[in-house]
Each structure stands twice: as C-alpha cells, then as structure tokens.
Short mmCIF file of N, CA and C in Angstrom, two decimals:
data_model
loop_
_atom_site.label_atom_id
_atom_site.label_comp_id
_atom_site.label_asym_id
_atom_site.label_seq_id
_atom_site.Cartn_x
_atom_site.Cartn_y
_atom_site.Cartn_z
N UNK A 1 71.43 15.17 110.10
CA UNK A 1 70.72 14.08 109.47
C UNK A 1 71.16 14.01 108.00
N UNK A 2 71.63 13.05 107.49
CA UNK A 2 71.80 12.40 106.37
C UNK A 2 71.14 12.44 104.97
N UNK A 3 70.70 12.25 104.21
CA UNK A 3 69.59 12.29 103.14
C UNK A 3 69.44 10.50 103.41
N UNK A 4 70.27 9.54 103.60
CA UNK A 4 69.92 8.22 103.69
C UNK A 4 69.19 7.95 104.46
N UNK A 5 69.35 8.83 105.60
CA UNK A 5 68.38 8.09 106.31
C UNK A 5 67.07 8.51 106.56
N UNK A 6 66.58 9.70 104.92
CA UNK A 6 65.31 9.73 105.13
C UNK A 6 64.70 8.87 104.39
N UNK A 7 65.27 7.64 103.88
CA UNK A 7 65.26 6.96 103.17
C UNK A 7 64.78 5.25 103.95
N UNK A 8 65.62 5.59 104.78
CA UNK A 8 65.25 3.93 105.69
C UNK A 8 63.75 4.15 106.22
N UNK A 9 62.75 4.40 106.73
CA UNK A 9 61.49 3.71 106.77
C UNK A 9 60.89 3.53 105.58
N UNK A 10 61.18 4.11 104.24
CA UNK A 10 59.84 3.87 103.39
C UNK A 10 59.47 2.51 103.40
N UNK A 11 58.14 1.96 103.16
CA UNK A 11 58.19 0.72 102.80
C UNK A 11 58.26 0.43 101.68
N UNK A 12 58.95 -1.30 102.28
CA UNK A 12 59.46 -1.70 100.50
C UNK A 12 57.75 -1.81 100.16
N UNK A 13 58.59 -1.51 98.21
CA UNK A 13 57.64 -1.65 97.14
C UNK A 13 57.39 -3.11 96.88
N UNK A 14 55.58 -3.77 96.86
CA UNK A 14 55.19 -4.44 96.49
C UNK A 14 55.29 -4.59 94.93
N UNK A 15 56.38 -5.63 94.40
CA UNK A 15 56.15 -5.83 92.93
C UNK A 15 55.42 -7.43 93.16
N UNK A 16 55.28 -8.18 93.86
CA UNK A 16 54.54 -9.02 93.91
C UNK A 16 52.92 -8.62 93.15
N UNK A 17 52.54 -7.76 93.84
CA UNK A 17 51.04 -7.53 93.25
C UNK A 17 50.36 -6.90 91.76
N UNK A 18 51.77 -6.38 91.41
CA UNK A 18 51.63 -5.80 90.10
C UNK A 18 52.26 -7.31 88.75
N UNK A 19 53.15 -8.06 89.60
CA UNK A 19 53.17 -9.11 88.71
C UNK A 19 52.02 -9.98 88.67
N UNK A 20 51.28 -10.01 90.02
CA UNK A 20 49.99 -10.61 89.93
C UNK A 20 49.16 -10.80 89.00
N UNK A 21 49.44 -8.97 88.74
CA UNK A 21 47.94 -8.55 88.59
C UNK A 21 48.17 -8.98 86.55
N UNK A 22 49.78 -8.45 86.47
CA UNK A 22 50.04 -8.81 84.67
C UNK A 22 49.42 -10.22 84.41
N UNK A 23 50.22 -11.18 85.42
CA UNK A 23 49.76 -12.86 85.11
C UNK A 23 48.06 -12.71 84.96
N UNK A 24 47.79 -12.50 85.88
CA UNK A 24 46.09 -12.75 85.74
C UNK A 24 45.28 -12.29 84.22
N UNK A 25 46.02 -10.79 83.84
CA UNK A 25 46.14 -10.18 82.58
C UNK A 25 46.47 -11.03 81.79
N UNK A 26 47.39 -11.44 81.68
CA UNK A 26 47.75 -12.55 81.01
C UNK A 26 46.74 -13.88 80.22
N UNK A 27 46.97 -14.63 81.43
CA UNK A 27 45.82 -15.20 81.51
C UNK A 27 44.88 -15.10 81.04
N UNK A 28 44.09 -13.85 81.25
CA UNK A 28 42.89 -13.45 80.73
C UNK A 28 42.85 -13.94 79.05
N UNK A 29 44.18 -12.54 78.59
CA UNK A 29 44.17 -13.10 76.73
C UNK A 29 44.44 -14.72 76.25
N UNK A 30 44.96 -15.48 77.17
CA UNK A 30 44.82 -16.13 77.13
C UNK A 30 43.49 -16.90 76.68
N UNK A 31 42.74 -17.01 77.67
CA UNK A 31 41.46 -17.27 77.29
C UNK A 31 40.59 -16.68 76.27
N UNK A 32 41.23 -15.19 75.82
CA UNK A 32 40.19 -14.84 74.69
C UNK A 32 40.94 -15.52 74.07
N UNK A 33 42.39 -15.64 73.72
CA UNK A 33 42.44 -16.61 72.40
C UNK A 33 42.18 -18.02 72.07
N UNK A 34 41.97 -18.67 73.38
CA UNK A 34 41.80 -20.21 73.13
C UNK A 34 39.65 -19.69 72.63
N UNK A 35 39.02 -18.68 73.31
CA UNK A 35 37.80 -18.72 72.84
C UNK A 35 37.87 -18.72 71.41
N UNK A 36 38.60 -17.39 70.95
CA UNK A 36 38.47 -17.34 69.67
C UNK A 36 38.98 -18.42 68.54
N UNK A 37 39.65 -19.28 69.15
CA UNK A 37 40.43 -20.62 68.60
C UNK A 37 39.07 -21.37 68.46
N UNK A 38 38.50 -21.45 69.58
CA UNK A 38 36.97 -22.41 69.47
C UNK A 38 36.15 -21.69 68.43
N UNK A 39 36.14 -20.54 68.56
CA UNK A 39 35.40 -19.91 67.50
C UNK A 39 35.51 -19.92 66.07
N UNK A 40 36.66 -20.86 65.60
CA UNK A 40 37.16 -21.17 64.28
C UNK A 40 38.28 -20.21 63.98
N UNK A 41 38.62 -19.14 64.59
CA UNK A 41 39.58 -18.29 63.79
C UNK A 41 41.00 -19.31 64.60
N UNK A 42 42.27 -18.59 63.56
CA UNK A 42 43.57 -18.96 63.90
C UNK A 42 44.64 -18.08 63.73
N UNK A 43 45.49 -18.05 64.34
CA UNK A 43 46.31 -16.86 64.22
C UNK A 43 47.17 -17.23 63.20
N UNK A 44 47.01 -15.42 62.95
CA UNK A 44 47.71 -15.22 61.03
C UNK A 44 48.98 -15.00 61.59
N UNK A 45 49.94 -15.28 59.97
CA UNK A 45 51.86 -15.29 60.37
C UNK A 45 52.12 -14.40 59.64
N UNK A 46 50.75 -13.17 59.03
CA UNK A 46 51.21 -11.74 58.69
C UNK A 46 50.01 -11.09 58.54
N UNK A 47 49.19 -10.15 57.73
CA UNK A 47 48.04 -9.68 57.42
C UNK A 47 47.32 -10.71 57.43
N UNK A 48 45.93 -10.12 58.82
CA UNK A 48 45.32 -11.13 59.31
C UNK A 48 44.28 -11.64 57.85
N UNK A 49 43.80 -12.90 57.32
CA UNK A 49 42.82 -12.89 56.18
C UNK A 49 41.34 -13.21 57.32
N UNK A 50 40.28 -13.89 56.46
CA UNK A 50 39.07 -13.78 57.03
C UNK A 50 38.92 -14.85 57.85
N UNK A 51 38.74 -14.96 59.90
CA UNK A 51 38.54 -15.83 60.48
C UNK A 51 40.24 -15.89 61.09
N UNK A 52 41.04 -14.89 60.67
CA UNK A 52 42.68 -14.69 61.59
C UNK A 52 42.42 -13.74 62.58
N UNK A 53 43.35 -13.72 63.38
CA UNK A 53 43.89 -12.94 64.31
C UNK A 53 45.29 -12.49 64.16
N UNK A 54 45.55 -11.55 65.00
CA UNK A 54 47.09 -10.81 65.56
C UNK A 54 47.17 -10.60 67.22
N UNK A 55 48.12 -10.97 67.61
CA UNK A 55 47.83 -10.51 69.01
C UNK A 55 49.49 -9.45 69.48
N UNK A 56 49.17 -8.61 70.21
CA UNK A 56 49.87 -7.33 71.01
C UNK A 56 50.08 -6.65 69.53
N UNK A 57 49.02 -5.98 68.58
CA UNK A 57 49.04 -5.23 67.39
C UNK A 57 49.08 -3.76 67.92
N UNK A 58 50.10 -3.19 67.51
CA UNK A 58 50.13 -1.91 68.03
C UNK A 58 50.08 -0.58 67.25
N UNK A 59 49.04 0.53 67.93
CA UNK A 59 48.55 1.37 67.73
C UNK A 59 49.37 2.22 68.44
N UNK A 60 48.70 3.95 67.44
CA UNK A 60 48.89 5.14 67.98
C UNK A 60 47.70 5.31 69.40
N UNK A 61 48.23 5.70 70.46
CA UNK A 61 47.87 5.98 71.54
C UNK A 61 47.70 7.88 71.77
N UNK A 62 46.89 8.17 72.98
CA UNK A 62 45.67 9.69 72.78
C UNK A 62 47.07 10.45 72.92
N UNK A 63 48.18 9.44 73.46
CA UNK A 63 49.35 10.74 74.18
C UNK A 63 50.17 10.56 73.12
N UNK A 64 50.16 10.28 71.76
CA UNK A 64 51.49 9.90 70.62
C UNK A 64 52.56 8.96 70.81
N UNK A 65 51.82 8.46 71.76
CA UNK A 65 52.74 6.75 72.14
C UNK A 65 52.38 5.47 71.43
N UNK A 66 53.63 4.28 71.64
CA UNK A 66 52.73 2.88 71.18
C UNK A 66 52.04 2.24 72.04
N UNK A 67 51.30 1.61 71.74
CA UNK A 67 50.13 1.13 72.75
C UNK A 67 49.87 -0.57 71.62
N UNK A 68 50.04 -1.11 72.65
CA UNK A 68 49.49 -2.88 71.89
C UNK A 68 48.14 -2.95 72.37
N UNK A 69 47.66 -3.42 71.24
CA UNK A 69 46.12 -3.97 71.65
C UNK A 69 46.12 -5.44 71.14
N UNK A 70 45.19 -6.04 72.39
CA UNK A 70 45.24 -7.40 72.44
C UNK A 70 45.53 -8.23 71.53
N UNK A 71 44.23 -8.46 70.51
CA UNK A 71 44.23 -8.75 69.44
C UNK A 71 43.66 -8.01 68.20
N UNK A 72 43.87 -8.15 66.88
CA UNK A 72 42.88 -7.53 65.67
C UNK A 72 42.96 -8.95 65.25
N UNK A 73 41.21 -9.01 64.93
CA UNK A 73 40.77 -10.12 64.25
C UNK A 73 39.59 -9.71 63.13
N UNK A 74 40.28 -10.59 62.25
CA UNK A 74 39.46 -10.82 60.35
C UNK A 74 38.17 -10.72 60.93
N UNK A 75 37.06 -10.88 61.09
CA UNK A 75 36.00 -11.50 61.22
C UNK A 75 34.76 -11.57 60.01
N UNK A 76 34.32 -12.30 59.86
CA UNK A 76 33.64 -12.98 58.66
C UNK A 76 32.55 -11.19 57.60
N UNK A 77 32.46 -11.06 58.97
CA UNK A 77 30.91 -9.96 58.77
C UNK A 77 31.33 -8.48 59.06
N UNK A 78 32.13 -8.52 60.31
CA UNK A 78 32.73 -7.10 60.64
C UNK A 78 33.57 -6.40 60.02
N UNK A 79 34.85 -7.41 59.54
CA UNK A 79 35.54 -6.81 59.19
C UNK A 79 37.08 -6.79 60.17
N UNK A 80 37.73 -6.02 59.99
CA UNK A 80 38.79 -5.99 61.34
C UNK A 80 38.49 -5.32 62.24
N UNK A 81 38.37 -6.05 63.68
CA UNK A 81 38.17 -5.51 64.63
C UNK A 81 39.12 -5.54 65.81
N UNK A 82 39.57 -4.58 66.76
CA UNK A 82 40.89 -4.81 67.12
C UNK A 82 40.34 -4.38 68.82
N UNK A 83 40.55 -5.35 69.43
CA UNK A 83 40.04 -5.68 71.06
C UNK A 83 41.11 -5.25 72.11
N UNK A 84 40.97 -4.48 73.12
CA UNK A 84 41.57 -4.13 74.00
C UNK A 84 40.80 -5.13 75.48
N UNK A 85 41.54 -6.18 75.86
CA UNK A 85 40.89 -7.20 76.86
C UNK A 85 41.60 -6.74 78.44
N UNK A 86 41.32 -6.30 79.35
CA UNK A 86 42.07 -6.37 80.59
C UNK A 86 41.29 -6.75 81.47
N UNK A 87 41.57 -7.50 82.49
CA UNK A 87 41.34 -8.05 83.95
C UNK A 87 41.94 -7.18 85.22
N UNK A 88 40.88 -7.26 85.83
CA UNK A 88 41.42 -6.84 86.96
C UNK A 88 40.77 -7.22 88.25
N UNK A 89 41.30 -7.99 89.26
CA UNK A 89 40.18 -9.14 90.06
C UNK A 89 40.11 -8.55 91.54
N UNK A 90 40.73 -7.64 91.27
CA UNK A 90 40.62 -6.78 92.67
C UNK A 90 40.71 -5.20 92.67
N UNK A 91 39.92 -4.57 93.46
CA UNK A 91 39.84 -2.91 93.31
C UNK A 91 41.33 -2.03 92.87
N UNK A 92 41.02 -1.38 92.10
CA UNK A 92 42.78 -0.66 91.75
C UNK A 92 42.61 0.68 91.18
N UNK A 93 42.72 0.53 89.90
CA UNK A 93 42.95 1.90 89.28
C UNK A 93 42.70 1.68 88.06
N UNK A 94 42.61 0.62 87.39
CA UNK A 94 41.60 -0.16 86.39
C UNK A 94 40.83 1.22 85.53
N UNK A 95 39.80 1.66 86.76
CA UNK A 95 38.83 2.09 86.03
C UNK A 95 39.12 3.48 86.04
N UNK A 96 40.32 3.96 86.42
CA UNK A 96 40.42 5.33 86.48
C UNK A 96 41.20 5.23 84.64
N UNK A 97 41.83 4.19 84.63
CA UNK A 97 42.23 3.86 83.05
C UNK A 97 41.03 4.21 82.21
N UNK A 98 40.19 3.98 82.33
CA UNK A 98 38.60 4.03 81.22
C UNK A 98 39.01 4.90 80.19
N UNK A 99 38.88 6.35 80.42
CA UNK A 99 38.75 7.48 79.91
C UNK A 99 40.40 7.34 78.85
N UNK A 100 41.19 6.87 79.26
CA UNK A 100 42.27 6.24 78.65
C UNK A 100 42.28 5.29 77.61
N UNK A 101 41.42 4.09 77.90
CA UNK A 101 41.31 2.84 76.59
C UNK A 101 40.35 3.66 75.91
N UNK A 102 39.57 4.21 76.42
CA UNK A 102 38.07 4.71 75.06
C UNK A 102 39.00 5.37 74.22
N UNK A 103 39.85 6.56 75.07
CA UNK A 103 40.22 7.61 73.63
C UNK A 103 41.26 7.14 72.54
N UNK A 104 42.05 5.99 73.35
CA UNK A 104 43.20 5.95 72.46
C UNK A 104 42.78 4.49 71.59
N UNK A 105 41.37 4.04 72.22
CA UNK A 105 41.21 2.98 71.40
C UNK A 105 40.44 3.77 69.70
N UNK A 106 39.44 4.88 70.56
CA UNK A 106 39.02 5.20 69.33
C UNK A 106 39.82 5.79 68.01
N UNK A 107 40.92 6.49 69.01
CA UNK A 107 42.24 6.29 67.43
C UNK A 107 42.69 5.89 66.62
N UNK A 108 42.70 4.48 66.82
CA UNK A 108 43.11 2.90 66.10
C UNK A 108 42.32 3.31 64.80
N UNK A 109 42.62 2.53 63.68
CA UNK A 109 42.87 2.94 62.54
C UNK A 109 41.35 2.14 61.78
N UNK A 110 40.44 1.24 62.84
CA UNK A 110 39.45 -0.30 62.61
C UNK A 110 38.40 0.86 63.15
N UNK A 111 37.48 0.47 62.18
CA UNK A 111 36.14 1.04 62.54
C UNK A 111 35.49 -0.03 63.79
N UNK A 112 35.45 -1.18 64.16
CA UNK A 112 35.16 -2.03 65.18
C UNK A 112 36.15 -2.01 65.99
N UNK A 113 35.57 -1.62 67.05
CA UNK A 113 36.43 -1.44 68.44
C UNK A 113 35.47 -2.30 69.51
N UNK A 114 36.31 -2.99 70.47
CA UNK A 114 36.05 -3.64 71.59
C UNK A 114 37.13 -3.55 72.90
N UNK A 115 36.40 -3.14 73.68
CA UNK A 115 37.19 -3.56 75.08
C UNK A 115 36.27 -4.49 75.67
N UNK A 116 37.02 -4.91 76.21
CA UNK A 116 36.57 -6.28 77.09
C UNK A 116 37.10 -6.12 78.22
N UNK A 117 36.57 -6.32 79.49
CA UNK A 117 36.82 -6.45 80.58
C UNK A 117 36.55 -8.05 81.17
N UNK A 118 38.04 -7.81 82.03
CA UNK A 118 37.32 -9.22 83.15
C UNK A 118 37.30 -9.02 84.61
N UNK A 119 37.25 -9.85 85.54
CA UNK A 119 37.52 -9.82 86.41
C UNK A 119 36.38 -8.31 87.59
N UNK A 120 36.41 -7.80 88.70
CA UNK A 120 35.33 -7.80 89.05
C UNK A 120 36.52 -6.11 90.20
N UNK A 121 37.76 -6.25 89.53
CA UNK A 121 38.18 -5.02 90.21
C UNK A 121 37.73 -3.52 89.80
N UNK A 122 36.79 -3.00 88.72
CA UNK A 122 36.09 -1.92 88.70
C UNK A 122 35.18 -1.78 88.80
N UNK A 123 34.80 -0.05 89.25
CA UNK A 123 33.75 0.24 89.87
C UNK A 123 32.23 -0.39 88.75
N UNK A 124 31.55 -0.42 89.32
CA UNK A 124 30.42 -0.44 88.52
C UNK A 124 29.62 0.94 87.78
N UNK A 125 30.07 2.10 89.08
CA UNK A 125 29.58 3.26 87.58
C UNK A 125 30.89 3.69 86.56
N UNK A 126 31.96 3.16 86.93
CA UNK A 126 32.80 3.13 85.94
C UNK A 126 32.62 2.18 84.87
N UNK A 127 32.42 0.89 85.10
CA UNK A 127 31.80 0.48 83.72
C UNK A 127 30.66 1.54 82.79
N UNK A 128 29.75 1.66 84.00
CA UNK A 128 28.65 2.03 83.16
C UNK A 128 28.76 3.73 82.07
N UNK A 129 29.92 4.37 83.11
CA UNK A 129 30.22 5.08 82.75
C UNK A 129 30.80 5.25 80.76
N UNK A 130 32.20 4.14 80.85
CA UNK A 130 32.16 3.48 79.63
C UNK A 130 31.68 2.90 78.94
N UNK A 131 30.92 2.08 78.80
CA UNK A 131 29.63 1.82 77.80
C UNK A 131 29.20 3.08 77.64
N UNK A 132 28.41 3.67 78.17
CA UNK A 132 27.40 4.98 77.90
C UNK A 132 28.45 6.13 76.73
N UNK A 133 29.43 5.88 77.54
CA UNK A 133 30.84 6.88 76.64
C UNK A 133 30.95 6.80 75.54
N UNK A 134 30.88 4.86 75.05
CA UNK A 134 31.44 4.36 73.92
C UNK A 134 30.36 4.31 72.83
N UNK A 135 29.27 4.06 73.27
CA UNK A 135 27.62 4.51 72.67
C UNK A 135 27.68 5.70 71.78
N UNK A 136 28.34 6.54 72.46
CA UNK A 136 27.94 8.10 72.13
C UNK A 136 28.92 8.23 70.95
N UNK A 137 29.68 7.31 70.36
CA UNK A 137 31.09 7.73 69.59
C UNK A 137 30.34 7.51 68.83
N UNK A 138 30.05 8.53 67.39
CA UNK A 138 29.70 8.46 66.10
C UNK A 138 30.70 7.63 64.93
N UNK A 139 31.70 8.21 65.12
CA UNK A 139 32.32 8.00 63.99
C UNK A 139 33.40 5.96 64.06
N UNK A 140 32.73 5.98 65.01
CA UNK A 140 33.67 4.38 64.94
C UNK A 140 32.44 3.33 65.98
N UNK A 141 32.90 2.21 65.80
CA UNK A 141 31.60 1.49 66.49
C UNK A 141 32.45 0.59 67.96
N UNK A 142 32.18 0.62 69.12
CA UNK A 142 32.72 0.39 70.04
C UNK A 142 31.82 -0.33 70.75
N UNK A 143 32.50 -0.98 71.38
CA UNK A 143 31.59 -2.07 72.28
C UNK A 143 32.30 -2.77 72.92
N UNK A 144 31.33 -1.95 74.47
CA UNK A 144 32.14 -2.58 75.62
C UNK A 144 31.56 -3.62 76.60
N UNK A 145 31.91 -5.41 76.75
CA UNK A 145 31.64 -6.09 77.34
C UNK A 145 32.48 -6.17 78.76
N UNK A 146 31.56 -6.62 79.55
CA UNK A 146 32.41 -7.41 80.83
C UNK A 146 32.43 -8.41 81.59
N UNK A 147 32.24 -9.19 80.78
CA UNK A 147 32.89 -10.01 80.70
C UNK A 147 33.05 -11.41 79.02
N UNK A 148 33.76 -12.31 78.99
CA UNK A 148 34.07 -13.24 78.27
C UNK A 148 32.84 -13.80 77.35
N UNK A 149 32.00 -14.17 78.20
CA UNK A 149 30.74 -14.79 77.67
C UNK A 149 29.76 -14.27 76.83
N UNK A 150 29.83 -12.95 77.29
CA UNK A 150 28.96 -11.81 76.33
C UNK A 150 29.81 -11.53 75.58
N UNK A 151 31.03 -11.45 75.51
CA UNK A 151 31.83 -10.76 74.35
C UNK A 151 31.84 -11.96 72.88
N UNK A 152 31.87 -13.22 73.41
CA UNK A 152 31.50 -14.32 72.28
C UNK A 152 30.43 -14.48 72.12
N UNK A 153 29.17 -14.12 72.82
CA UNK A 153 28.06 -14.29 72.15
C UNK A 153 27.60 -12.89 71.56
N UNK A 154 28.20 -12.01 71.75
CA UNK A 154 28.56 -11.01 70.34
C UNK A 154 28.88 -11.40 69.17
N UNK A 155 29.81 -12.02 69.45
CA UNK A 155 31.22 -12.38 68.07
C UNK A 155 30.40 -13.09 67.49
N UNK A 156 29.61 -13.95 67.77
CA UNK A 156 29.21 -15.21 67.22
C UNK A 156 27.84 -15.12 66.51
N UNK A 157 26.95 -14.54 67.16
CA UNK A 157 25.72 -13.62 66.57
C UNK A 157 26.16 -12.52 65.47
N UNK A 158 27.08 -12.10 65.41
CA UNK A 158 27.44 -11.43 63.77
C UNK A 158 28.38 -11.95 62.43
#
C-alpha cells in the first residue's frame, strides 16, 4: 500500500462554510458601522477625534500575536473604546473562542472594551459565562452584548 492511497477517502474540505461563515462576519461589521454612522460618528483618515471611528485596529493578542479589532471609536463620554463584533448563525466553536476575545481583548491598550455578539450560533451558558467573566475584570471596563440593539442602546445612553 502506497501512502496515496491513504489519502483517497478523506473527505473533501468544506471551504464553502467557513467563507460563509466570514461573509456573514462581515456583514455583521457591516451593520455596526452603518449603526454607528446613524449614530453620528464617521470614520477618521488617522487618529480617531470625538464621534470617529477606525475599523480592523490592531492589537497585541494573549499569545503575542496581531489581532484586529473591529472598530475603536472616539465616543463623546467614554472615551476610546475599541469593539470586538462577531457573528455566528449557526452552532460552531464561536464560543469555545470566549475565553480567547476576553483575555486578549482585555490587553488592548482602551480602558472601554466591548464585544458584541450576533447571530444565535453560541451556547447560552457560554454567553453567560462571558458576561459574568467580563464583570469580574477590575482593572478595565468590558461589556458584553448580544446582540446589535442593546449594544446601541448602550452607546447612546452614555
């Protein structure tokens, strides 16, 4: 026997579903930025000022990697706050990420931290899990929505 031919049954790899899943991702920031567009801010063409944004601003990550986060936005009252947004519309591995966005978000250099979630592919004690996580962080202020609607009627109430 060959080494090739332990090779002929695997099945092919689905990249269909992982491009899916980016577009939908996609998408998603999408919509936070047309929200935050409604919300009066506009994206800055260098250091964000008060009521700008940045979007794929990249940070030190928990493993000494780069890591983009969605956007960092001016905001009137907060200050800079720099949002980690992902979707995920079907069960995956999403939420095994958690323990991943909390630590390397709390690294980021912005005392206001946000993740945002969309879409309806993690567990529910994995959310709850994160919130409760992000609560407990003293030294930086985090806040985790899931979805869109609560995350602007955050933004907008401060």
């Amino acid at each position: 026997m060959n080494q090739e031919s332990l090779f002929e049954d695997l099945p092919e790899v689905d990249t269909g579903k992982y491009e899916a899943s980016m577009l939908s991702n996609q998408k998603f920031c999408d919509q936070v930025e047309q929200s935050l567009v409604a919300l009066g801010f506009c994206e800055a063409q260098g250091v964000p000022s008060q009521n700008e944004f940045l979007k794929n601003v990249p940070y030190t990550d928990m493993y000494g990697g780069i890591r983009k986060a969605a956007f960092l936005v001016q905001h009137q009252t907060l200050g800079a706050v720099r949002i980690e947004a992902h979707k995920q519309e079907q069960s995956g591995s999403v939420d095994q990420k958690f323990p991943f966005f909390l630590e390397s978000l709390r690294l980021a250099p912005e005392q206001n931290l946000v993740i945002l979630l969309g879409g309806k592919g993690y567990k529910q004690k994995a959310f709850d899990w994160i919130k409760t996580a992000a609560s407990n962080i003293q030294d930086k202020q985090i806040k985790v929505f899931s979805d869109l609607d609560e995350f602007i009627n955050f933004f907008v109430s401060k």
